[in-house]
mmCIF file with all atom_site columns, C-alpha atoms in Angstrom:
data_model
loop_
_atom_site.group_PDB
_atom_site.id
_atom_site.type_symbol
_atom_site.label_atom_id
_atom_site.label_alt_id
_atom_site.label_comp_id
_atom_site.label_asym_id
_atom_site.label_entity_id
_atom_site.label_seq_id
_atom_site.pdbx_PDB_ins_code
_atom_site.Cartn_x
_atom_site.Cartn_y
_atom_site.Cartn_z
_atom_site.occupancy
_atom_site.B_iso_or_equiv
_atom_site.pdbx_formal_charge
_atom_site.auth_seq_id
_atom_site.auth_comp_id
_atom_site.auth_asym_id
_atom_site.auth_atom_id
_atom_site.pdbx_PDB_model_num
ATOM 1   C CA . MET A 1 1   ? 7.437  -18.202 -22.987 1.00 54.00 ? 1   MET A CA 1
ATOM 2   C CA . THR A 1 2   ? 9.310  -16.869 -20.442 1.00 65.00 ? 2   THR A CA 1
ATOM 3   C CA . ASN A 1 3   ? 12.266 -13.826 -21.490 1.00 83.00 ? 3   ASN A CA 1
ATOM 4   C CA . SER A 1 4   ? 15.434 -14.445 -19.062 1.00 81.00 ? 4   SER A CA 1
ATOM 5   C CA . THR A 1 5   ? 15.609 -10.512 -19.115 1.00 90.00 ? 5   THR A CA 1
ATOM 6   C CA . GLN A 1 6   ? 11.788 -9.134  -18.751 1.00 97.00 ? 6   GLN A CA 1
ATOM 7   C CA . ILE A 1 7   ? 10.633 -8.367  -15.522 1.00 98.00 ? 7   ILE A CA 1
ATOM 8   C CA . ALA A 1 8   ? 7.277  -8.248  -14.386 1.00 98.00 ? 8   ALA A CA 1
ATOM 9   C CA . ILE A 1 9   ? 5.443  -4.815  -12.615 1.00 98.00 ? 9   ILE A CA 1
ATOM 10  C CA . ILE A 1 10  ? 2.741  -5.917  -10.512 1.00 98.00 ? 10  ILE A CA 1
ATOM 11  C CA . GLY A 1 11  ? -0.167 -3.268  -9.785  1.00 96.00 ? 11  GLY A CA 1
ATOM 12  C CA . GLY A 1 12  ? 1.598  -2.014  -13.230 1.00 95.00 ? 12  GLY A CA 1
ATOM 13  C CA . THR A 1 13  ? -1.835 0.204   -14.100 1.00 96.00 ? 13  THR A CA 1
ATOM 14  C CA . GLY A 1 14  ? -1.507 2.498   -11.776 1.00 96.00 ? 14  GLY A CA 1
ATOM 15  C CA . PRO A 1 15  ? 0.923  5.680   -12.060 1.00 96.00 ? 15  PRO A CA 1
ATOM 16  C CA . GLN A 1 16  ? 3.931  4.196   -10.426 1.00 96.00 ? 16  GLN A CA 1
ATOM 17  C CA . GLY A 1 17  ? 3.597  0.999   -12.341 1.00 97.00 ? 17  GLY A CA 1
ATOM 18  C CA . LYS A 1 18  ? 2.740  3.076   -15.565 1.00 98.00 ? 18  LYS A CA 1
ATOM 19  C CA . GLY A 1 19  ? 5.794  5.089   -14.991 1.00 97.00 ? 19  GLY A CA 1
ATOM 20  C CA . LEU A 1 20  ? 8.133  2.517   -13.865 1.00 98.00 ? 20  LEU A CA 1
ATOM 21  C CA . ALA A 1 21  ? 7.183  0.809   -17.305 1.00 98.00 ? 21  ALA A CA 1
ATOM 22  C CA . LEU A 1 22  ? 8.037  3.520   -19.542 1.00 98.00 ? 22  LEU A CA 1
ATOM 23  C CA . ARG A 1 23  ? 10.999 4.227   -17.705 1.00 97.00 ? 23  ARG A CA 1
ATOM 24  C CA . PHE A 1 24  ? 12.047 0.438   -18.154 1.00 98.00 ? 24  PHE A CA 1
ATOM 25  C CA . ALA A 1 25  ? 10.797 0.208   -21.109 1.00 97.00 ? 25  ALA A CA 1
ATOM 26  C CA . MET A 1 26  ? 12.972 3.072   -22.886 1.00 96.00 ? 26  MET A CA 1
ATOM 27  C CA . ALA A 1 27  ? 15.974 1.517   -20.946 1.00 96.00 ? 27  ALA A CA 1
ATOM 28  C CA . GLY A 1 28  ? 15.874 -1.495  -23.487 1.00 96.00 ? 28  GLY A CA 1
ATOM 29  C CA . ILE A 1 29  ? 14.240 -3.964  -21.050 1.00 97.00 ? 29  ILE A CA 1
ATOM 30  C CA . PRO A 1 30  ? 10.565 -6.017  -22.023 1.00 97.00 ? 30  PRO A CA 1
ATOM 31  C CA . VAL A 1 31  ? 8.049  -5.375  -18.899 1.00 98.00 ? 31  VAL A CA 1
ATOM 32  C CA . VAL A 1 32  ? 4.848  -7.119  -18.299 1.00 98.00 ? 32  VAL A CA 1
ATOM 33  C CA . LEU A 1 33  ? 1.982  -5.318  -16.534 1.00 98.00 ? 33  LEU A CA 1
ATOM 34  C CA . GLY A 1 34  ? 0.157  -7.565  -13.659 1.00 98.00 ? 34  GLY A CA 1
ATOM 35  C CA . SER A 1 35  ? -3.087 -6.881  -12.649 1.00 97.00 ? 35  SER A CA 1
ATOM 36  C CA . ARG A 1 36  ? -6.245 -8.412  -11.030 1.00 96.00 ? 36  ARG A CA 1
ATOM 37  C CA . ASP A 1 37  ? -7.910 -7.166  -14.443 1.00 96.00 ? 37  ASP A CA 1
ATOM 38  C CA . GLY A 1 38  ? -5.806 -8.717  -17.734 1.00 96.00 ? 38  GLY A CA 1
ATOM 39  C CA . GLN A 1 39  ? -7.862 -6.925  -20.131 1.00 97.00 ? 39  GLN A CA 1
ATOM 40  C CA . LYS A 1 40  ? -7.131 -3.703  -18.270 1.00 97.00 ? 40  LYS A CA 1
ATOM 41  C CA . ALA A 1 41  ? -3.613 -4.927  -17.505 1.00 98.00 ? 41  ALA A CA 1
ATOM 42  C CA . ALA A 1 42  ? -3.493 -5.639  -21.960 1.00 97.00 ? 42  ALA A CA 1
ATOM 43  C CA . GLN A 1 43  ? -4.993 -2.319  -22.487 1.00 98.00 ? 43  GLN A CA 1
ATOM 44  C CA . THR A 1 44  ? -3.156 -0.212  -19.929 1.00 98.00 ? 44  THR A CA 1
ATOM 45  C CA . ALA A 1 45  ? 0.371  -1.782  -22.076 1.00 97.00 ? 45  ALA A CA 1
ATOM 46  C CA . THR A 1 46  ? -1.325 -0.746  -25.457 1.00 97.00 ? 46  THR A CA 1
ATOM 47  C CA . GLU A 1 47  ? -1.451 2.634   -24.220 1.00 96.00 ? 47  GLU A CA 1
ATOM 48  C CA . LEU A 1 48  ? 1.786  2.899   -22.833 1.00 97.00 ? 48  LEU A CA 1
ATOM 49  C CA . ASN A 1 49  ? 3.675  1.177   -26.273 1.00 96.00 ? 49  ASN A CA 1
ATOM 50  C CA . GLN A 1 50  ? 1.455  4.657   -28.304 1.00 95.00 ? 50  GLN A CA 1
ATOM 51  C CA . LEU A 1 51  ? 4.000  6.682   -26.311 1.00 94.00 ? 51  LEU A CA 1
ATOM 52  C CA . LEU A 1 52  ? 6.873  4.795   -26.489 1.00 94.00 ? 52  LEU A CA 1
ATOM 53  C CA . GLY A 1 53  ? 9.541  4.859   -29.640 1.00 83.00 ? 53  GLY A CA 1
ATOM 54  C CA . PRO A 1 54  ? 9.788  2.281   -32.266 1.00 86.00 ? 54  PRO A CA 1
ATOM 55  C CA . HIS A 1 55  ? 13.162 0.937   -30.649 1.00 91.00 ? 55  HIS A CA 1
ATOM 56  C CA . CYS A 1 56  ? 11.431 0.245   -27.617 1.00 95.00 ? 56  CYS A CA 1
ATOM 57  C CA . PRO A 1 57  ? 10.635 -3.104  -26.332 1.00 95.00 ? 57  PRO A CA 1
ATOM 58  C CA . PRO A 1 58  ? 6.893  -3.548  -26.439 1.00 92.00 ? 58  PRO A CA 1
ATOM 59  C CA . ILE A 1 59  ? 5.207  -3.602  -23.165 1.00 97.00 ? 59  ILE A CA 1
ATOM 60  C CA . THR A 1 60  ? 2.815  -6.513  -22.497 1.00 97.00 ? 60  THR A CA 1
ATOM 61  C CA . GLY A 1 61  ? -0.169 -7.010  -19.736 1.00 98.00 ? 61  GLY A CA 1
ATOM 62  C CA . SER A 1 62  ? -1.400 -9.685  -17.942 1.00 97.00 ? 62  SER A CA 1
ATOM 63  C CA . ASP A 1 63  ? -3.103 -10.669 -15.050 1.00 98.00 ? 63  ASP A CA 1
ATOM 64  C CA . ASN A 1 64  ? -0.908 -11.071 -11.904 1.00 98.00 ? 64  ASN A CA 1
ATOM 65  C CA . GLN A 1 65  ? -0.151 -14.703 -11.609 1.00 98.00 ? 65  GLN A CA 1
ATOM 66  C CA . SER A 1 66  ? 0.656  -14.827 -15.135 1.00 97.00 ? 66  SER A CA 1
ATOM 67  C CA . ALA A 1 67  ? 2.444  -11.478 -14.880 1.00 98.00 ? 67  ALA A CA 1
ATOM 68  C CA . THR A 1 68  ? 4.677  -12.715 -12.496 1.00 98.00 ? 68  THR A CA 1
ATOM 69  C CA . GLU A 1 69  ? 5.057  -16.660 -14.454 1.00 97.00 ? 69  GLU A CA 1
ATOM 70  C CA . LEU A 1 70  ? 6.443  -14.392 -17.522 1.00 97.00 ? 70  LEU A CA 1
ATOM 71  C CA . ALA A 1 71  ? 9.167  -12.360 -15.269 1.00 97.00 ? 71  ALA A CA 1
ATOM 72  C CA . GLY A 1 72  ? 12.535 -14.026 -15.637 1.00 95.00 ? 72  GLY A CA 1
ATOM 73  C CA . GLU A 1 73  ? 13.998 -13.129 -12.757 1.00 97.00 ? 73  GLU A CA 1
ATOM 74  C CA . LEU A 1 74  ? 12.530 -9.694  -11.172 1.00 98.00 ? 74  LEU A CA 1
ATOM 75  C CA . VAL A 1 75  ? 9.429  -8.875  -9.965  1.00 98.00 ? 75  VAL A CA 1
ATOM 76  C CA . ILE A 1 76  ? 8.130  -5.269  -9.062  1.00 98.00 ? 76  ILE A CA 1
ATOM 77  C CA . LEU A 1 77  ? 5.390  -5.033  -6.412  1.00 98.00 ? 77  LEU A CA 1
ATOM 78  C CA . SER A 1 78  ? 3.611  -1.296  -6.870  1.00 98.00 ? 78  SER A CA 1
ATOM 79  C CA . VAL A 1 79  ? -0.085 -2.180  -5.207  1.00 97.00 ? 79  VAL A CA 1
ATOM 80  C CA . PRO A 1 80  ? -1.360 0.260   -2.565  1.00 96.00 ? 80  PRO A CA 1
ATOM 81  C CA . TYR A 1 81  ? -0.561 -0.760  0.404   1.00 97.00 ? 81  TYR A CA 1
ATOM 82  C CA . SER A 1 82  ? -4.356 -2.113  1.389   1.00 96.00 ? 82  SER A CA 1
ATOM 83  C CA . ALA A 1 83  ? -3.667 -4.918  -1.504  1.00 97.00 ? 83  ALA A CA 1
ATOM 84  C CA . HIS A 1 84  ? 0.029  -5.906  0.016   1.00 98.00 ? 84  HIS A CA 1
ATOM 85  C CA . ARG A 1 85  ? -0.862 -8.719  2.424   1.00 98.00 ? 85  ARG A CA 1
ATOM 86  C CA . ALA A 1 86  ? -3.823 -10.040 0.111   1.00 98.00 ? 86  ALA A CA 1
ATOM 87  C CA . THR A 1 87  ? -1.147 -9.745  -3.307  1.00 98.00 ? 87  THR A CA 1
ATOM 88  C CA . LEU A 1 88  ? 1.862  -11.166 -1.692  1.00 98.00 ? 88  LEU A CA 1
ATOM 89  C CA . SER A 1 89  ? -0.214 -14.696 -0.602  1.00 98.00 ? 89  SER A CA 1
ATOM 90  C CA . ASP A 1 90  ? -1.977 -15.331 -4.402  1.00 98.00 ? 90  ASP A CA 1
ATOM 91  C CA . LEU A 1 91  ? 1.759  -14.454 -6.500  1.00 98.00 ? 91  LEU A CA 1
ATOM 92  C CA . LYS A 1 92  ? 3.613  -16.523 -3.273  1.00 98.00 ? 92  LYS A CA 1
ATOM 93  C CA . PRO A 1 93  ? 3.605  -19.737 -5.313  1.00 97.00 ? 93  PRO A CA 1
ATOM 94  C CA . GLN A 1 94  ? 4.383  -17.918 -8.649  1.00 97.00 ? 94  GLN A CA 1
ATOM 95  C CA . LEU A 1 95  ? 7.497  -16.182 -7.061  1.00 98.00 ? 95  LEU A CA 1
ATOM 96  C CA . THR A 1 96  ? 9.420  -19.233 -6.462  1.00 97.00 ? 96  THR A CA 1
ATOM 97  C CA . GLY A 1 97  ? 12.416 -18.621 -8.278  1.00 97.00 ? 97  GLY A CA 1
ATOM 98  C CA . LYS A 1 98  ? 12.771 -15.144 -8.116  1.00 98.00 ? 98  LYS A CA 1
ATOM 99  C CA . VAL A 1 99  ? 13.354 -11.906 -6.501  1.00 98.00 ? 99  VAL A CA 1
ATOM 100 C CA . LEU A 1 100 ? 10.638 -9.828  -5.480  1.00 98.00 ? 100 LEU A CA 1
ATOM 101 C CA . ILE A 1 101 ? 11.630 -5.679  -5.462  1.00 98.00 ? 101 ILE A CA 1
ATOM 102 C CA . ASP A 1 102 ? 8.862  -3.870  -2.731  1.00 98.00 ? 102 ASP A CA 1
ATOM 103 C CA . ILE A 1 103 ? 8.440  -0.124  -3.442  1.00 98.00 ? 103 ILE A CA 1
ATOM 104 C CA . VAL A 1 104 ? 5.278  -0.243  -1.231  1.00 98.00 ? 104 VAL A CA 1
ATOM 105 C CA . VAL A 1 105 ? 5.059  2.463   1.411   1.00 98.00 ? 105 VAL A CA 1
ATOM 106 C CA . PRO A 1 106 ? 2.698  1.770   4.211   1.00 97.00 ? 106 PRO A CA 1
ATOM 107 C CA . LEU A 1 107 ? 1.126  5.392   4.047   1.00 96.00 ? 107 LEU A CA 1
ATOM 108 C CA . ALA A 1 108 ? -1.603 6.028   6.809   1.00 95.00 ? 108 ALA A CA 1
ATOM 109 C CA . PRO A 1 109 ? -5.325 5.745   5.670   1.00 93.00 ? 109 PRO A CA 1
ATOM 110 C CA . GLY A 1 110 ? -6.774 8.914   4.710   1.00 92.00 ? 110 GLY A CA 1
ATOM 111 C CA . ASN A 1 111 ? -3.312 10.487  5.475   1.00 93.00 ? 111 ASN A CA 1
ATOM 112 C CA . PRO A 1 112 ? -0.280 10.435  2.536   1.00 91.00 ? 112 PRO A CA 1
ATOM 113 C CA . LYS A 1 113 ? 1.521  12.580  5.158   1.00 93.00 ? 113 LYS A CA 1
ATOM 114 C CA . ALA A 1 114 ? 2.250  9.739   7.725   1.00 94.00 ? 114 ALA A CA 1
ATOM 115 C CA . VAL A 1 115 ? 3.280  6.131   7.125   1.00 95.00 ? 115 VAL A CA 1
ATOM 116 C CA . GLN A 1 116 ? 0.755  3.381   9.585   1.00 96.00 ? 116 GLN A CA 1
ATOM 117 C CA . MET A 1 117 ? 4.228  0.643   9.265   1.00 97.00 ? 117 MET A CA 1
ATOM 118 C CA . PRO A 1 118 ? 2.778  -3.102  10.210  1.00 97.00 ? 118 PRO A CA 1
ATOM 119 C CA . ALA A 1 119 ? 3.616  -5.098  12.877  1.00 97.00 ? 119 ALA A CA 1
ATOM 120 C CA . GLU A 1 120 ? 7.250  -6.608  10.886  1.00 98.00 ? 120 GLU A CA 1
ATOM 121 C CA . GLY A 1 121 ? 7.844  -2.764  10.876  1.00 98.00 ? 121 GLY A CA 1
ATOM 122 C CA . SER A 1 122 ? 7.614  -1.908  7.196   1.00 98.00 ? 122 SER A CA 1
ATOM 123 C CA . ALA A 1 123 ? 6.509  -2.834  3.856   1.00 98.00 ? 123 ALA A CA 1
ATOM 124 C CA . THR A 1 124 ? 9.442  -5.024  2.714   1.00 98.00 ? 124 THR A CA 1
ATOM 125 C CA . GLU A 1 125 ? 9.631  -6.532  6.211   1.00 98.00 ? 125 GLU A CA 1
ATOM 126 C CA . GLU A 1 126 ? 6.290  -8.009  5.810   1.00 98.00 ? 126 GLU A CA 1
ATOM 127 C CA . ALA A 1 127 ? 6.620  -9.109  2.234   1.00 98.00 ? 127 ALA A CA 1
ATOM 128 C CA . GLN A 1 128 ? 9.962  -11.165 3.385   1.00 98.00 ? 128 GLN A CA 1
ATOM 129 C CA . ALA A 1 129 ? 7.863  -12.811 6.412   1.00 98.00 ? 129 ALA A CA 1
ATOM 130 C CA . LEU A 1 130 ? 5.097  -13.838 4.280   1.00 98.00 ? 130 LEU A CA 1
ATOM 131 C CA . LEU A 1 131 ? 6.941  -15.020 1.393   1.00 98.00 ? 131 LEU A CA 1
ATOM 132 C CA . GLY A 1 132 ? 9.782  -16.459 3.561   1.00 98.00 ? 132 GLY A CA 1
ATOM 133 C CA . ASP A 1 133 ? 13.494 -16.459 3.421   1.00 96.00 ? 133 ASP A CA 1
ATOM 134 C CA . ASP A 1 134 ? 14.327 -18.476 0.254   1.00 97.00 ? 134 ASP A CA 1
ATOM 135 C CA . ILE A 1 135 ? 12.051 -15.760 -1.795  1.00 98.00 ? 135 ILE A CA 1
ATOM 136 C CA . PRO A 1 136 ? 14.784 -12.484 -2.028  1.00 98.00 ? 136 PRO A CA 1
ATOM 137 C CA . VAL A 1 137 ? 12.502 -9.481  -1.052  1.00 98.00 ? 137 VAL A CA 1
ATOM 138 C CA . VAL A 1 138 ? 14.209 -6.817  -1.738  1.00 98.00 ? 138 VAL A CA 1
ATOM 139 C CA . GLY A 1 139 ? 12.700 -3.064  -1.060  1.00 98.00 ? 139 GLY A CA 1
ATOM 140 C CA . ALA A 1 140 ? 13.449 0.273   -3.736  1.00 98.00 ? 140 ALA A CA 1
ATOM 141 C CA . LEU A 1 141 ? 12.004 3.100   -5.422  1.00 98.00 ? 141 LEU A CA 1
ATOM 142 C CA . HIS A 1 142 ? 9.700  3.939   -2.649  1.00 97.00 ? 142 HIS A CA 1
ATOM 143 C CA . ASN A 1 143 ? 11.188 7.911   -2.906  1.00 95.00 ? 143 ASN A CA 1
ATOM 144 C CA . VAL A 1 144 ? 10.184 8.507   -6.221  1.00 95.00 ? 144 VAL A CA 1
ATOM 145 C CA . SER A 1 145 ? 7.414  10.643  -7.447  1.00 93.00 ? 145 SER A CA 1
ATOM 146 C CA . ALA A 1 146 ? 5.284  8.612   -10.136 1.00 94.00 ? 146 ALA A CA 1
ATOM 147 C CA . VAL A 1 147 ? 4.471  12.305  -11.673 1.00 93.00 ? 147 VAL A CA 1
ATOM 148 C CA . THR A 1 148 ? 8.532  12.532  -12.493 1.00 94.00 ? 148 THR A CA 1
ATOM 149 C CA . LEU A 1 149 ? 8.438  8.299   -13.876 1.00 96.00 ? 149 LEU A CA 1
ATOM 150 C CA . ASN A 1 150 ? 5.802  9.561   -15.951 1.00 96.00 ? 150 ASN A CA 1
ATOM 151 C CA . ASP A 1 151 ? 7.348  12.844  -17.370 1.00 94.00 ? 151 ASP A CA 1
ATOM 152 C CA . LEU A 1 152 ? 9.631  10.779  -19.917 1.00 94.00 ? 152 LEU A CA 1
ATOM 153 C CA . THR A 1 153 ? 10.102 14.345  -21.208 1.00 92.00 ? 153 THR A CA 1
ATOM 154 C CA . ARG A 1 154 ? 13.394 14.649  -17.869 1.00 93.00 ? 154 ARG A CA 1
ATOM 155 C CA . ALA A 1 155 ? 15.259 12.666  -15.495 1.00 94.00 ? 155 ALA A CA 1
ATOM 156 C CA . ILE A 1 156 ? 14.853 10.794  -12.563 1.00 95.00 ? 156 ILE A CA 1
ATOM 157 C CA . ASN A 1 157 ? 15.234 13.774  -10.133 1.00 93.00 ? 157 ASN A CA 1
ATOM 158 C CA . CYS A 1 158 ? 16.886 11.304  -7.405  1.00 95.00 ? 158 CYS A CA 1
ATOM 159 C CA . ASP A 1 159 ? 19.044 8.538   -6.004  1.00 97.00 ? 159 ASP A CA 1
ATOM 160 C CA . ILE A 1 160 ? 17.395 5.240   -4.874  1.00 98.00 ? 160 ILE A CA 1
ATOM 161 C CA . LEU A 1 161 ? 18.217 3.891   -1.741  1.00 98.00 ? 161 LEU A CA 1
ATOM 162 C CA . VAL A 1 162 ? 18.010 -0.385  -1.514  1.00 98.00 ? 162 VAL A CA 1
ATOM 163 C CA . CYS A 1 163 ? 17.344 -2.580  1.169   1.00 98.00 ? 163 CYS A CA 1
ATOM 164 C CA . GLY A 1 164 ? 17.272 -6.301  1.722   1.00 98.00 ? 164 GLY A CA 1
ATOM 165 C CA . ASN A 1 165 ? 18.225 -8.946  4.135   1.00 98.00 ? 165 ASN A CA 1
ATOM 166 C CA . GLN A 1 166 ? 20.799 -11.024 0.770   1.00 98.00 ? 166 GLN A CA 1
ATOM 167 C CA . LEU A 1 167 ? 23.168 -9.219  -1.022  1.00 98.00 ? 167 LEU A CA 1
ATOM 168 C CA . GLU A 1 168 ? 23.097 -11.091 -4.583  1.00 98.00 ? 168 GLU A CA 1
ATOM 169 C CA . ALA A 1 169 ? 19.591 -9.718  -4.401  1.00 98.00 ? 169 ALA A CA 1
ATOM 170 C CA . LYS A 1 170 ? 20.501 -6.602  -4.020  1.00 98.00 ? 170 LYS A CA 1
ATOM 171 C CA . LYS A 1 171 ? 23.288 -6.830  -6.113  1.00 98.00 ? 171 LYS A CA 1
ATOM 172 C CA . LYS A 1 172 ? 20.906 -7.445  -9.231  1.00 98.00 ? 172 LYS A CA 1
ATOM 173 C CA . VAL A 1 173 ? 18.305 -5.013  -7.954  1.00 98.00 ? 173 VAL A CA 1
ATOM 174 C CA . MET A 1 174 ? 20.780 -2.191  -8.124  1.00 98.00 ? 174 MET A CA 1
ATOM 175 C CA . ALA A 1 175 ? 22.084 -3.435  -11.181 1.00 98.00 ? 175 ALA A CA 1
ATOM 176 C CA . LEU A 1 176 ? 18.593 -2.530  -13.102 1.00 98.00 ? 176 LEU A CA 1
ATOM 177 C CA . ILE A 1 177 ? 17.497 0.107   -11.385 1.00 98.00 ? 177 ILE A CA 1
ATOM 178 C CA . SER A 1 178 ? 20.759 1.849   -12.554 1.00 98.00 ? 178 SER A CA 1
ATOM 179 C CA . GLN A 1 179 ? 19.786 1.239   -15.942 1.00 97.00 ? 179 GLN A CA 1
ATOM 180 C CA . LEU A 1 180 ? 17.173 4.029   -14.952 1.00 97.00 ? 180 LEU A CA 1
ATOM 181 C CA . ASP A 1 181 ? 20.208 5.834   -14.892 1.00 97.00 ? 181 ASP A CA 1
ATOM 182 C CA . VAL A 1 182 ? 19.815 6.943   -11.270 1.00 97.00 ? 182 VAL A CA 1
ATOM 183 C CA . SER A 1 183 ? 22.881 6.163   -8.763  1.00 97.00 ? 183 SER A CA 1
ATOM 184 C CA . THR A 1 184 ? 21.694 3.281   -6.491  1.00 98.00 ? 184 THR A CA 1
ATOM 185 C CA . TYR A 1 185 ? 22.961 2.517   -2.837  1.00 98.00 ? 185 TYR A CA 1
ATOM 186 C CA . ASN A 1 186 ? 22.677 -0.552  -1.133  1.00 98.00 ? 186 ASN A CA 1
ATOM 187 C CA . ALA A 1 187 ? 20.794 0.766   2.681   1.00 98.00 ? 187 ALA A CA 1
ATOM 188 C CA . GLY A 1 188 ? 21.110 -1.935  4.540   1.00 98.00 ? 188 GLY A CA 1
ATOM 189 C CA . LEU A 1 189 ? 19.475 -5.036  5.443   1.00 98.00 ? 189 LEU A CA 1
ATOM 190 C CA . ALA A 1 190 ? 15.050 -5.097  5.183   1.00 98.00 ? 190 ALA A CA 1
ATOM 191 C CA . GLU A 1 191 ? 14.747 -3.551  8.663   1.00 98.00 ? 191 GLU A CA 1
ATOM 192 C CA . SER A 1 192 ? 15.919 -0.111  6.510   1.00 98.00 ? 192 SER A CA 1
ATOM 193 C CA . ALA A 1 193 ? 12.980 0.234   5.287   1.00 98.00 ? 193 ALA A CA 1
ATOM 194 C CA . ARG A 1 194 ? 11.554 1.660   8.383   1.00 98.00 ? 194 ARG A CA 1
ATOM 195 C CA . CYS A 1 195 ? 13.954 4.317   8.024   1.00 97.00 ? 195 CYS A CA 1
ATOM 196 C CA . ILE A 1 196 ? 13.452 4.527   4.080   1.00 98.00 ? 196 ILE A CA 1
ATOM 197 C CA . GLU A 1 197 ? 9.669  3.927   3.421   1.00 98.00 ? 197 GLU A CA 1
ATOM 198 C CA . ALA A 1 198 ? 8.891  6.963   5.803   1.00 97.00 ? 198 ALA A CA 1
ATOM 199 C CA . ILE A 1 199 ? 10.592 9.640   3.921   1.00 96.00 ? 199 ILE A CA 1
ATOM 200 C CA . THR A 1 200 ? 7.844  9.259   1.076   1.00 96.00 ? 200 THR A CA 1
ATOM 201 C CA . PRO A 1 201 ? 5.306  10.875  3.313   1.00 94.00 ? 201 PRO A CA 1
ATOM 202 C CA . ILE A 1 202 ? 7.771  13.455  4.275   1.00 94.00 ? 202 ILE A CA 1
ATOM 203 C CA . LEU A 1 203 ? 8.518  14.177  0.651   1.00 94.00 ? 203 LEU A CA 1
ATOM 204 C CA . ILE A 1 204 ? 4.298  14.108  -0.058  1.00 92.00 ? 204 ILE A CA 1
ATOM 205 C CA . ARG A 1 205 ? 4.219  16.739  2.651   1.00 91.00 ? 205 ARG A CA 1
ATOM 206 C CA . LEU A 1 206 ? 6.382  18.950  1.399   1.00 91.00 ? 206 LEU A CA 1
ATOM 207 C CA . ASN A 1 207 ? 5.735  18.292  -2.191  1.00 87.00 ? 207 ASN A CA 1
ATOM 208 C CA . ILE A 1 208 ? 2.050  19.543  -1.184  1.00 88.00 ? 208 ILE A CA 1
ATOM 209 C CA . SER A 1 209 ? 3.104  22.670  1.205   1.00 85.00 ? 209 SER A CA 1
ATOM 210 C CA . LYS A 1 210 ? 2.350  25.858  0.037   1.00 83.00 ? 210 LYS A CA 1
ATOM 211 C CA . GLU A 1 211 ? 5.111  27.253  1.418   1.00 87.00 ? 211 GLU A CA 1
ATOM 212 C CA . VAL A 1 212 ? 7.649  25.265  -0.581  1.00 85.00 ? 212 VAL A CA 1
ATOM 213 C CA . PRO A 1 213 ? 8.222  26.648  -3.964  1.00 87.00 ? 213 PRO A CA 1
ATOM 214 C CA . PHE A 1 214 ? 8.591  23.285  -6.020  1.00 81.00 ? 214 PHE A CA 1
ATOM 215 C CA . SER A 1 215 ? 6.894  19.952  -6.046  1.00 86.00 ? 215 SER A CA 1
ATOM 216 C CA . HIS A 1 216 ? 7.552  15.925  -6.875  1.00 88.00 ? 216 HIS A CA 1
ATOM 217 C CA . ALA A 1 217 ? 11.066 16.236  -5.233  1.00 85.00 ? 217 ALA A CA 1
ATOM 218 C CA . GLY A 1 218 ? 12.943 12.847  -4.557  1.00 90.00 ? 218 GLY A CA 1
ATOM 219 C CA . ILE A 1 219 ? 15.938 12.584  -2.073  1.00 92.00 ? 219 ILE A CA 1
ATOM 220 C CA . ARG A 1 220 ? 19.744 12.750  -3.140  1.00 94.00 ? 220 ARG A CA 1
ATOM 221 C CA . ILE A 1 221 ? 22.959 11.690  -0.918  1.00 94.00 ? 221 ILE A CA 1
ATOM 222 C CA . ALA A 1 222 ? 25.489 14.215  -1.222  1.00 90.00 ? 222 ALA A CA 1
ATOM 223 C CA . PRO A 1 223 ? 28.661 13.657  -0.958  1.00 87.00 ? 223 PRO A CA 1
ATOM 224 C CA . PRO A 1 224 ? 31.267 16.355  0.535   1.00 90.00 ? 224 PRO A CA 1
ATOM 225 C CA . SER A 1 225 ? 32.242 19.444  -1.833  1.00 85.00 ? 225 SER A CA 1
ATOM 226 C CA . HIS A 1 226 ? 35.796 19.195  -1.114  1.00 78.00 ? 226 HIS A CA 1
#
């Protein structure tokens, strides 16, 4: 039975997906992990549940199609960019009536310090083109470190930029992400993802630099101090 508040995380067995699953479950939001291997997703869910307190809703796991169908409305796509187009094509029938939250960054093959944008301009725009205008795509969560997400002893250390062509869908996504105790900002239409996604390799470069005295940094929108 579909839970109207449950979210699906496709690619939920990867570091980013697992961290998001833990954070949303801690916020009281039911999560189902999706993977090409449903058994792997179920095993990952069991492992994550062992890290959560007794008052958190349990995380479950299933194959990608079933997980997407089980989502109430919001589906997060957290796969490597190499699987982006194929995964979207496979899931398009199950995504009807849902909102896709695309967190994928098209990092250059073999070089995480650069992006290689698709012809559409960004992964977010590519997803919208593949799915068609009837399935809203919202780009978000591109600049959050997976290490940060999985470190449950610390708060998320950055703000979240959200973009997409349908305002109502963006508002729903911003309301969801705000439950992680972070600030969200409407960064404009889907074309803004060209800039937002391109921030990620810059952060990666800084975070692995020996000249920078920290790692796992994010970005913040800084208001005036006066």
